PDB file of C-alpha atoms in Angstrom:
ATOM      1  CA  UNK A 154     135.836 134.681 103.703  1.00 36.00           C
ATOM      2  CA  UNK A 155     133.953 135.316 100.633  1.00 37.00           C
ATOM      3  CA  UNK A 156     133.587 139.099  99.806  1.00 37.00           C
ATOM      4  CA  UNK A 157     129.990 140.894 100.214  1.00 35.00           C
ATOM      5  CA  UNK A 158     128.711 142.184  96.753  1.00 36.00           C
ATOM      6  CA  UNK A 159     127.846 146.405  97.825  1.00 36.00           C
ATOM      7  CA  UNK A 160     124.216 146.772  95.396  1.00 40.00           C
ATOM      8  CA  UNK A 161     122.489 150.248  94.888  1.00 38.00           C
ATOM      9  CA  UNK A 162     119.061 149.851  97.142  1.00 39.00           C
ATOM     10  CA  UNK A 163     116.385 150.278  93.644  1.00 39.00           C
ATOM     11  CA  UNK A 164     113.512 148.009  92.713  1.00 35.00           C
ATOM     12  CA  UNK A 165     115.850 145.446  91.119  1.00 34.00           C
ATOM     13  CA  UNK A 166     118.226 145.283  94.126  1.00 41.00           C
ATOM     14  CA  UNK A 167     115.227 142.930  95.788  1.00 44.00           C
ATOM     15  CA  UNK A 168     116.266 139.405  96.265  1.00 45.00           C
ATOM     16  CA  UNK A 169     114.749 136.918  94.269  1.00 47.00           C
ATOM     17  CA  UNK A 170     114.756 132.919  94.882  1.00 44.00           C
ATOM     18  CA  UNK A 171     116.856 131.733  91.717  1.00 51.00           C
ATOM     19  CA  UNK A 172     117.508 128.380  93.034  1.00 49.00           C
ATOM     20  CA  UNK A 173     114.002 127.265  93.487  1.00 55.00           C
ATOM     21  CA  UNK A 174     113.681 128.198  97.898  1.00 64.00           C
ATOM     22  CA  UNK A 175     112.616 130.053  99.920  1.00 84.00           C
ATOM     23  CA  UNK A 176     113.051 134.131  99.358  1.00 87.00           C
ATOM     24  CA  UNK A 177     112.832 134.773 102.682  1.00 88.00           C
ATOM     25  CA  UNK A 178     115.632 132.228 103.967  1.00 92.00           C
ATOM     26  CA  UNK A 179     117.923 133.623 101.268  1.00 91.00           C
ATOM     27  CA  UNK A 180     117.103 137.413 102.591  1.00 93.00           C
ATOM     28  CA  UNK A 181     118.020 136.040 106.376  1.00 93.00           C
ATOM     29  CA  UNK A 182     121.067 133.927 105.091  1.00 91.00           C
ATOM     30  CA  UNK A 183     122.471 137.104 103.135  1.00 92.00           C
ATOM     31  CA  UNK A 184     121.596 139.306 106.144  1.00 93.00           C
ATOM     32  CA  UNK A 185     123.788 136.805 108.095  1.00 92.00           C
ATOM     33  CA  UNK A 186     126.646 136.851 105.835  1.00 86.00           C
ATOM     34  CA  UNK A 187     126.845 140.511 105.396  1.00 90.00           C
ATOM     35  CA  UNK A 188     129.094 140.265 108.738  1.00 89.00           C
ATOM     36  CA  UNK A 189     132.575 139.828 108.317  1.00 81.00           C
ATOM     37  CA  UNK A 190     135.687 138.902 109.986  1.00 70.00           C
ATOM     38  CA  UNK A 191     136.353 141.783 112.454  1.00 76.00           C
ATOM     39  CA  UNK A 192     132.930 142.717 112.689  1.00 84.00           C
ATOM     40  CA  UNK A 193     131.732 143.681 116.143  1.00 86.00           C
ATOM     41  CA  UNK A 194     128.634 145.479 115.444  1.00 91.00           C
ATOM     42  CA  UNK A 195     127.189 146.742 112.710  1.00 93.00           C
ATOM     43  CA  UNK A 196     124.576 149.203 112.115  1.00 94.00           C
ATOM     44  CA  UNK A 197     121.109 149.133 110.338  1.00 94.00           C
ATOM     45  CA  UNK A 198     122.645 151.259 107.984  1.00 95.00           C
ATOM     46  CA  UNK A 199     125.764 149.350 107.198  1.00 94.00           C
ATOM     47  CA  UNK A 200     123.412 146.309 107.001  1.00 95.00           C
ATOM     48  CA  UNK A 201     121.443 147.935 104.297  1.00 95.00           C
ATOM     49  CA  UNK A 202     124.303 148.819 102.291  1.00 95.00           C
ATOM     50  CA  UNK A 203     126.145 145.882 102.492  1.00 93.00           C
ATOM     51  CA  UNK A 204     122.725 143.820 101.433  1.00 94.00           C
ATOM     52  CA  UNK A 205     120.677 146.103  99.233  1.00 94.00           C
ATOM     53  CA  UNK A 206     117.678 145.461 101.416  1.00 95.00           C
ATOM     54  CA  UNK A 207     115.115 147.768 102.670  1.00 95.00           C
ATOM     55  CA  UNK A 208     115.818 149.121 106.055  1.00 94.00           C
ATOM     56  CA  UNK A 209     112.072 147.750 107.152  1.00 94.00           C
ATOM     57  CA  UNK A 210     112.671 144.268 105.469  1.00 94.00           C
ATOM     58  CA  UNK A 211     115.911 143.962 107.523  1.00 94.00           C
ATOM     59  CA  UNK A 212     114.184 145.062 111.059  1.00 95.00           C
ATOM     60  CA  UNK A 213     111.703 142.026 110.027  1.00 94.00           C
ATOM     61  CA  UNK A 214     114.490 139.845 109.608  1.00 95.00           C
ATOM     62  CA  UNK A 215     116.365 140.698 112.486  1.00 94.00           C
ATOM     63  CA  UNK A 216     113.308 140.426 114.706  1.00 94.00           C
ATOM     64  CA  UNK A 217     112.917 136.907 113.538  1.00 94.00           C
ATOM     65  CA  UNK A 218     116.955 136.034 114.032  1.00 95.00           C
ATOM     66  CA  UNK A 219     116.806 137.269 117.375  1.00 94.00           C
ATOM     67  CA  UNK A 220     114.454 135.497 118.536  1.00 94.00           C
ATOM     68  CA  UNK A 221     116.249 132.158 117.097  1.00 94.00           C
ATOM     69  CA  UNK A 222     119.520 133.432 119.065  1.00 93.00           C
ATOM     70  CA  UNK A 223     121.157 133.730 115.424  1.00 93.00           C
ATOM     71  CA  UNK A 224     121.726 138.256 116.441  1.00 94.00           C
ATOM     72  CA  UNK A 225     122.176 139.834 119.070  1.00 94.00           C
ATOM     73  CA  UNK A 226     120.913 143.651 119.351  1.00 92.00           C
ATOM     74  CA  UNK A 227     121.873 146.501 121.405  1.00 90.00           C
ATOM     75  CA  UNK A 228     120.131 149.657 121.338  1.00 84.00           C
ATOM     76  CA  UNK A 229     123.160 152.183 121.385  1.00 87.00           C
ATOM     77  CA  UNK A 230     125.404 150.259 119.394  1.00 89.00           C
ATOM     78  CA  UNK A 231     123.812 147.901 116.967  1.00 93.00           C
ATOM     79  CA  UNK A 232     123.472 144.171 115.834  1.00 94.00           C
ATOM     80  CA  UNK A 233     126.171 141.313 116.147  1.00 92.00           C
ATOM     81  CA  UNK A 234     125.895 137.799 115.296  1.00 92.00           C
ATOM     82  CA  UNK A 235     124.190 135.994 118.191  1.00 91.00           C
ATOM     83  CA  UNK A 236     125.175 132.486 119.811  1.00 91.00           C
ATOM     84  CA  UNK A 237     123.158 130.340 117.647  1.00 90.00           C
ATOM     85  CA  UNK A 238     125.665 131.259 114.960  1.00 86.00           C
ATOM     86  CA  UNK A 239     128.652 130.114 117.261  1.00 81.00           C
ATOM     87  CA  UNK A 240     126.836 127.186 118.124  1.00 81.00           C
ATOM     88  CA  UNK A 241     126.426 125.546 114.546  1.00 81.00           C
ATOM     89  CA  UNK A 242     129.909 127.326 113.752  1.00 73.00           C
ATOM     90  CA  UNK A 243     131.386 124.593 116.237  1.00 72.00           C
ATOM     91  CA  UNK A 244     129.253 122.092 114.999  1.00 75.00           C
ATOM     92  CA  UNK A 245     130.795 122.399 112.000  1.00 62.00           C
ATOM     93  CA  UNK A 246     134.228 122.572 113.010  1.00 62.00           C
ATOM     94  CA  UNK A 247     133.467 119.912 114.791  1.00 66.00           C
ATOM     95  CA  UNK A 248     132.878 117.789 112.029  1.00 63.00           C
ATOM     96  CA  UNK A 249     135.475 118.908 109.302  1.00 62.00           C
ATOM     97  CA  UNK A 250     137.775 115.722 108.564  1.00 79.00           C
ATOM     98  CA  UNK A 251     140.836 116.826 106.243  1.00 86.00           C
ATOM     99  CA  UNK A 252     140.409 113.274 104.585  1.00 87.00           C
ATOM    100  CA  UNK A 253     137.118 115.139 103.158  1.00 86.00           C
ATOM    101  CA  UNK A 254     139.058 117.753 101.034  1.00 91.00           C
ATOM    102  CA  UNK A 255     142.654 117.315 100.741  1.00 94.00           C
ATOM    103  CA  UNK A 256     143.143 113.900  98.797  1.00 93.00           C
ATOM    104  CA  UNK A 257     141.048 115.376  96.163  1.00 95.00           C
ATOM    105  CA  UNK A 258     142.547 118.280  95.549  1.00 96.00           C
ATOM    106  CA  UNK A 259     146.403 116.803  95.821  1.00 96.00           C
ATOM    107  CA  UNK A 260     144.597 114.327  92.900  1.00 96.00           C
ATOM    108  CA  UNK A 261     143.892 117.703  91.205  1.00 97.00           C
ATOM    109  CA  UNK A 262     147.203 119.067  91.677  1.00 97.00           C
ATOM    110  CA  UNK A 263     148.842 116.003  90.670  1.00 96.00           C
ATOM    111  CA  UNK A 264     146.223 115.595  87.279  1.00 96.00           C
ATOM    112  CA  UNK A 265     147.361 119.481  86.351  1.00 96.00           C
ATOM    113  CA  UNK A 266     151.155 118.884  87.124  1.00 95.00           C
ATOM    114  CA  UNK A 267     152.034 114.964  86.685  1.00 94.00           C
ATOM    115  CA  UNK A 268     154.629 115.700  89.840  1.00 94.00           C
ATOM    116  CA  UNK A 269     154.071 114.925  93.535  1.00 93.00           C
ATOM    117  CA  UNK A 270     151.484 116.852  95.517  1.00 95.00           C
ATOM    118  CA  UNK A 271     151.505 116.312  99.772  1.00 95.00           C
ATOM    119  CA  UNK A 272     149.775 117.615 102.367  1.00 94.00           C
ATOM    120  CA  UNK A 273     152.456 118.371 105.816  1.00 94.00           C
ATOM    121  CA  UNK A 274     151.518 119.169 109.506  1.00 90.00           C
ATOM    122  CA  UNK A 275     153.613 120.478 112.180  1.00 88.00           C
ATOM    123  CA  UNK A 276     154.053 118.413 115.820  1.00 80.00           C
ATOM    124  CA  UNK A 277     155.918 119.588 118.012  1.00 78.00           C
ATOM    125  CA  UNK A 278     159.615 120.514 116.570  1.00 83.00           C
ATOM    126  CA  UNK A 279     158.947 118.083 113.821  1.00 87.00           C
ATOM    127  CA  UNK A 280     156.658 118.001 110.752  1.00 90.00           C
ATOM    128  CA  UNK A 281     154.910 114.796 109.224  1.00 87.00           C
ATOM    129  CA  UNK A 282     153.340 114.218 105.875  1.00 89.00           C
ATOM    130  CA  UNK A 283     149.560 113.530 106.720  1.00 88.00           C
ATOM    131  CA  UNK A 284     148.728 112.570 102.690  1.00 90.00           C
ATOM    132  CA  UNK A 285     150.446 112.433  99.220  1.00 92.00           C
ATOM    133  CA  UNK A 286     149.519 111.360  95.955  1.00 92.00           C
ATOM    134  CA  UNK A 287     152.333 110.462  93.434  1.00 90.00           C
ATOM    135  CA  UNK A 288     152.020 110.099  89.483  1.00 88.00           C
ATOM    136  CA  UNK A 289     151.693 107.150  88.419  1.00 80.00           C
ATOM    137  CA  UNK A 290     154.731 107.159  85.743  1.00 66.00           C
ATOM    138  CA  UNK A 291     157.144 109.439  86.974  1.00 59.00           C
ATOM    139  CA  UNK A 292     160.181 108.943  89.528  1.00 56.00           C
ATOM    140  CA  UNK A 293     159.669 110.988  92.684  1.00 57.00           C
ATOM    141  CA  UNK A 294     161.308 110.940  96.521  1.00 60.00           C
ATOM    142  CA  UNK A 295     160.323 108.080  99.053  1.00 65.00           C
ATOM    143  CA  UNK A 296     158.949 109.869 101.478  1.00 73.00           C
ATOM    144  CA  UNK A 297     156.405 107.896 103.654  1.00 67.00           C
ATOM    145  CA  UNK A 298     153.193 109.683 105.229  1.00 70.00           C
ATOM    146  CA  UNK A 299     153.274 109.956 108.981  1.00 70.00           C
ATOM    147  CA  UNK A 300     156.259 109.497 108.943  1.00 73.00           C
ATOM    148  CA  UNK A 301     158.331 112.244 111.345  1.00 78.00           C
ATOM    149  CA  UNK A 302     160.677 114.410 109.552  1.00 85.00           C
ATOM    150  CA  UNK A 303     162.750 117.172 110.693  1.00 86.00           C
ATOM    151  CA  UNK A 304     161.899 121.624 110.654  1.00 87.00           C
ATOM    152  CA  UNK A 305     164.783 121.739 107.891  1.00 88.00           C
ATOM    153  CA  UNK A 306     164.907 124.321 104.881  1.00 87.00           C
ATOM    154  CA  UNK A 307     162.269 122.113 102.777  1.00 90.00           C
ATOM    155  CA  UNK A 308     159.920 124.105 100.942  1.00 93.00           C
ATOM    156  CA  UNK A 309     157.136 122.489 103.723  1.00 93.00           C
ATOM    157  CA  UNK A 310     159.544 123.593 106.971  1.00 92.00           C
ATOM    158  CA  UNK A 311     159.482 126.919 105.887  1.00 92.00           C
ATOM    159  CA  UNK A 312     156.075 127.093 105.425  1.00 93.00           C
ATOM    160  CA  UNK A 313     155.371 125.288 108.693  1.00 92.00           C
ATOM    161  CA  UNK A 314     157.497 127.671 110.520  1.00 90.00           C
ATOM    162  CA  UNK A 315     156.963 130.907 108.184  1.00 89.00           C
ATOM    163  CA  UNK A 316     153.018 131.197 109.231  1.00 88.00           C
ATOM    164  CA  UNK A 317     153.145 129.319 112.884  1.00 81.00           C
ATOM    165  CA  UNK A 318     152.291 131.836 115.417  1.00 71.00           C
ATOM    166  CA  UNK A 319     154.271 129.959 118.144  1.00 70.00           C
ATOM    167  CA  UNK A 320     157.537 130.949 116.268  1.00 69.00           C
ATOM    168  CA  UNK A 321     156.655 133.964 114.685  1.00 70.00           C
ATOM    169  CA  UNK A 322     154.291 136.712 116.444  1.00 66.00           C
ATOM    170  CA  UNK A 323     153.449 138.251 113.129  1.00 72.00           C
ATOM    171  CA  UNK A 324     152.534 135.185 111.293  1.00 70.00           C
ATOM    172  CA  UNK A 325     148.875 135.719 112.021  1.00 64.00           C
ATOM    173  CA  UNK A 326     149.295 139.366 109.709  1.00 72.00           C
ATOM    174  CA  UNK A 327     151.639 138.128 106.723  1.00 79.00           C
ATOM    175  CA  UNK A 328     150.309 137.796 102.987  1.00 82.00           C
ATOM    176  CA  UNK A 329     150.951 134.197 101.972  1.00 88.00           C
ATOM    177  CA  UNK A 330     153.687 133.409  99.437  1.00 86.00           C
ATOM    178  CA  UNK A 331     154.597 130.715  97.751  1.00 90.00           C
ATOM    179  CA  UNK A 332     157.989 128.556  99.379  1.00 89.00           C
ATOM    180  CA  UNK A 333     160.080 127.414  95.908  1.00 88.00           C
ATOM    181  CA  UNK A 334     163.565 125.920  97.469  1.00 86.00           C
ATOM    182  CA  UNK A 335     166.008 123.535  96.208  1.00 78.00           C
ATOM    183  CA  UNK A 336     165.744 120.081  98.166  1.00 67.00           C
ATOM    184  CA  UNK A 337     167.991 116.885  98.586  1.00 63.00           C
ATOM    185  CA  UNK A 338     171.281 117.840  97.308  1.00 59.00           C
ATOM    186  CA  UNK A 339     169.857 119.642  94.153  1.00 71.00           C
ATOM    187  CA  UNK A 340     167.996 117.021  92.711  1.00 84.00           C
ATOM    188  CA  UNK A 341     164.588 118.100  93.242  1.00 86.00           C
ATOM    189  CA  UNK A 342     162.543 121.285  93.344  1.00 90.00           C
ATOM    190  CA  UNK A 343     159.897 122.321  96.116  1.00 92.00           C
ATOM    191  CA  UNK A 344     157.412 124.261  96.801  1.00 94.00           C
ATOM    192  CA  UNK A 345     154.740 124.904  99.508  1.00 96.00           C
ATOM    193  CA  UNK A 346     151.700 127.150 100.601  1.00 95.00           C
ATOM    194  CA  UNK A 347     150.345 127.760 103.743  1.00 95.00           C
ATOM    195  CA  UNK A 348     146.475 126.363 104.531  1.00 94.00           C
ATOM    196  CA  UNK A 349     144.660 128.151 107.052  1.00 92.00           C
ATOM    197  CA  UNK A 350     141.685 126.893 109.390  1.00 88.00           C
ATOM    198  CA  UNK A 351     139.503 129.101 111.209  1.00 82.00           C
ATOM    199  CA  UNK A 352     141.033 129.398 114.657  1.00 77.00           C
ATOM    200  CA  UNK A 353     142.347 132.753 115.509  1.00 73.00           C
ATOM    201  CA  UNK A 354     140.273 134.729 113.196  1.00 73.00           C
ATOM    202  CA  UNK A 355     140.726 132.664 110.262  1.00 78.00           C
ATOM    203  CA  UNK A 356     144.521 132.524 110.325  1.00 82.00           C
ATOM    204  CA  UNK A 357     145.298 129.120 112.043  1.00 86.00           C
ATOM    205  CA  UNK A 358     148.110 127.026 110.472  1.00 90.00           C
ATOM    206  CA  UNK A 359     146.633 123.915 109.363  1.00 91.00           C
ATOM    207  CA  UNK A 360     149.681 122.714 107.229  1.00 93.00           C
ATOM    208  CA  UNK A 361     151.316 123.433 104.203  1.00 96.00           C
ATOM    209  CA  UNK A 362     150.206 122.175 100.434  1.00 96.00           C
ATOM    210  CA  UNK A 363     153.268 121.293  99.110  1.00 96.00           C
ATOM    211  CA  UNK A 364     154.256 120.431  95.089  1.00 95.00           C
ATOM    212  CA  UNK A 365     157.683 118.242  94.692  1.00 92.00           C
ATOM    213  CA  UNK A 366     159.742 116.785  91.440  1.00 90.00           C
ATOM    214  CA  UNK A 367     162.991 116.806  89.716  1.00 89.00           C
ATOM    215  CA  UNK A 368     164.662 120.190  89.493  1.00 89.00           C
ATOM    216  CA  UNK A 369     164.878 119.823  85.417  1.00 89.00           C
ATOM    217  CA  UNK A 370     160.755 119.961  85.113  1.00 90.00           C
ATOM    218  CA  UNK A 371     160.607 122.704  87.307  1.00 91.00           C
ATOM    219  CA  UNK A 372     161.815 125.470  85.007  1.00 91.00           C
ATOM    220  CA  UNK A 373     159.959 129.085  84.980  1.00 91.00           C
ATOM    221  CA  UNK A 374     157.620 128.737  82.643  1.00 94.00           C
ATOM    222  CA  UNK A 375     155.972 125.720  85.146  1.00 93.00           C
ATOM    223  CA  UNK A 376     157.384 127.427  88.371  1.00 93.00           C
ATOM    224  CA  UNK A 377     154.680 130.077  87.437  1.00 94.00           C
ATOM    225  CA  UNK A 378     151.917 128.117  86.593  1.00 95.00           C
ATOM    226  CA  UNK A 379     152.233 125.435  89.524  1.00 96.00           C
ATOM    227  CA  UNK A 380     152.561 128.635  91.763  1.00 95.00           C
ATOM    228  CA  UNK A 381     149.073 129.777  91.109  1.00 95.00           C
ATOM    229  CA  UNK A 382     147.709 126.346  91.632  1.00 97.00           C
ATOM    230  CA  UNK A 383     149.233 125.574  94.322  1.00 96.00           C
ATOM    231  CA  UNK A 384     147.924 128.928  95.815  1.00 96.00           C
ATOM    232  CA  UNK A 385     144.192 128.343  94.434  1.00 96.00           C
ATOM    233  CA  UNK A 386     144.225 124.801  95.934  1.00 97.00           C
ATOM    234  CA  UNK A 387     145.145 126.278  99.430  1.00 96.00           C
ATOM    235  CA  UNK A 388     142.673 128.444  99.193  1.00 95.00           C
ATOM    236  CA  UNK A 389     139.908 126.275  98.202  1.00 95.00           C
ATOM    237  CA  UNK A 390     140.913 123.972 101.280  1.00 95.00           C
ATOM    238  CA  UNK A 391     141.060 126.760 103.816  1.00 93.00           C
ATOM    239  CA  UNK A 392     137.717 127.997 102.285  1.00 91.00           C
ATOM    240  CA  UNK A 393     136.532 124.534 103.070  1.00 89.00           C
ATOM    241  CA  UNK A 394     137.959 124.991 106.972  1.00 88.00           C
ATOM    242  CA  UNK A 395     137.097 128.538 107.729  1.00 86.00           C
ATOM    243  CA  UNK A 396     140.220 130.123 106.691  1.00 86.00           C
ATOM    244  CA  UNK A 397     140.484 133.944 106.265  1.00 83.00           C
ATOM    245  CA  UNK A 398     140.932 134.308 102.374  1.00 87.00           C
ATOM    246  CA  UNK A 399     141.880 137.976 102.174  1.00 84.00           C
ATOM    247  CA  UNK A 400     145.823 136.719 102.665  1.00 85.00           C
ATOM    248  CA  UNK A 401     145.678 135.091  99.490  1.00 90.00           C
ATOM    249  CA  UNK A 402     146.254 136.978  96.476  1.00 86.00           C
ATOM    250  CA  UNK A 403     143.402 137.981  94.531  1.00 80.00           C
ATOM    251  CA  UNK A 404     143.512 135.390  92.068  1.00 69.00           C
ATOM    252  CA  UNK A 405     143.396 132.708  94.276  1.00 61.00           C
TER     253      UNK A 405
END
């Protein structure tokens, strides 16, 4: 989730349209996204510090969100994010495809790396390689998508099974690192990063971006810098499905 900017309330701290709409959708779309993951309720106090608004420009908005379903208010407690939110949430959900956003940024990988960039899911005690782009003028492994390959010690497995909540209770709580193994007899190098959808508070497992190639490219100088893609690219796709963020490192 994208990180509320905290402004000083002064005369400057007054939103402004600066991409040609509406001022007062942007003040009710940043009053909206000034709650957070973990938020129950939040104050009209909190609200103006985490917005910069007035607190009598952010009763008019909230009277007007109410009334749309979008908050919910209660007296002794505060204001919460009402079902209308939930509602166009799901619709959203609803209509994320992974075909949207991974093959593009594999491509990207793949563009920045000139080695082999997949995307793997887990079923059931298995995992499968849903997409993968290859260069174009390098050798690589022969692994086929959908194909169903085993949990092993690949760079993906771990990942898989590192940040699954079914086999690990505190996978839902762990920082995300970067998987960098040894695979198929020592002839290639792996690694993988965990994407995360927005099911259980932004940590679902969605699958694992995973870079592969021949163990002589992979030395440290390119172990470093494909680590920090990979983990930028995973972020930008769980960004894309709702992920929580704040596991990533900052740089991501």
């Amino acid at each position: 989730m994208e990180k509320i900017i905290l402004r000083q309330r002064n005369s400057s701290a007054r939103p402004r349209s600066n991409v040609g709409g509406s001022a007062s959708v942007e003040r009710a779309l940043t009053l909206l996204r000034a709650f957070q993951m973990g938020d129950r309720y939040l104050t009209l106090a909190e609200l103006a510090v985490r917005t910069g608004f007035y607190k009598s420009s952010i009763l008019r908005l909230l009277k007007s969100l109410h009334a749309h379903g979008f908050i919910v208010i209660s007296a002794s407690v505060g204001y919460k994010l009402g079902p209308a939110a939930f509602y166009l949430g799901s619709i959203y959900r609803a209509s994320l495809d992974l075909g949207d956003i991974v093959p593009s940024r594999l491509q990207v990988i793949v563009d920045q790396t000139s080695e082999t960039a997949s995307f793997y899911v887990r079923h059931d005690i298995n995992r499968a390689c849903l997409y993968r782009i290859k260069p174009p003028t390098r050798l690589t492994d022969n692994i086929v998508p959908g194909v169903p390959l085993p949990l092993d010690e690949t760079a993906s497995s771990l990942i898989l099974k590192r940040y699954d909540p079914e086999l690990d209770q505190a996978a839902a709580h762990k920082r995300v690192e970067v998987a960098t193994v040894t695979e198929h007899a020592g002839e290639l190098a792996g690694l993988a990063v965990p994407v995360f959808g927005a099911g259980h508070g932004g940590s679902e497992l969605v699958g694992a971006l995973a870079l592969s190639g021949p163990k002589s490219r992979f030395n440290r100088e390119a172990l470093t810098r494909y680590k920090t893609l990979l983990l930028q690219e995973a972020a930008c796709i769980s960004r894309y499905l709702g992920g929580n963020l704040g596991r990533f490192p900052p740089e991501s």
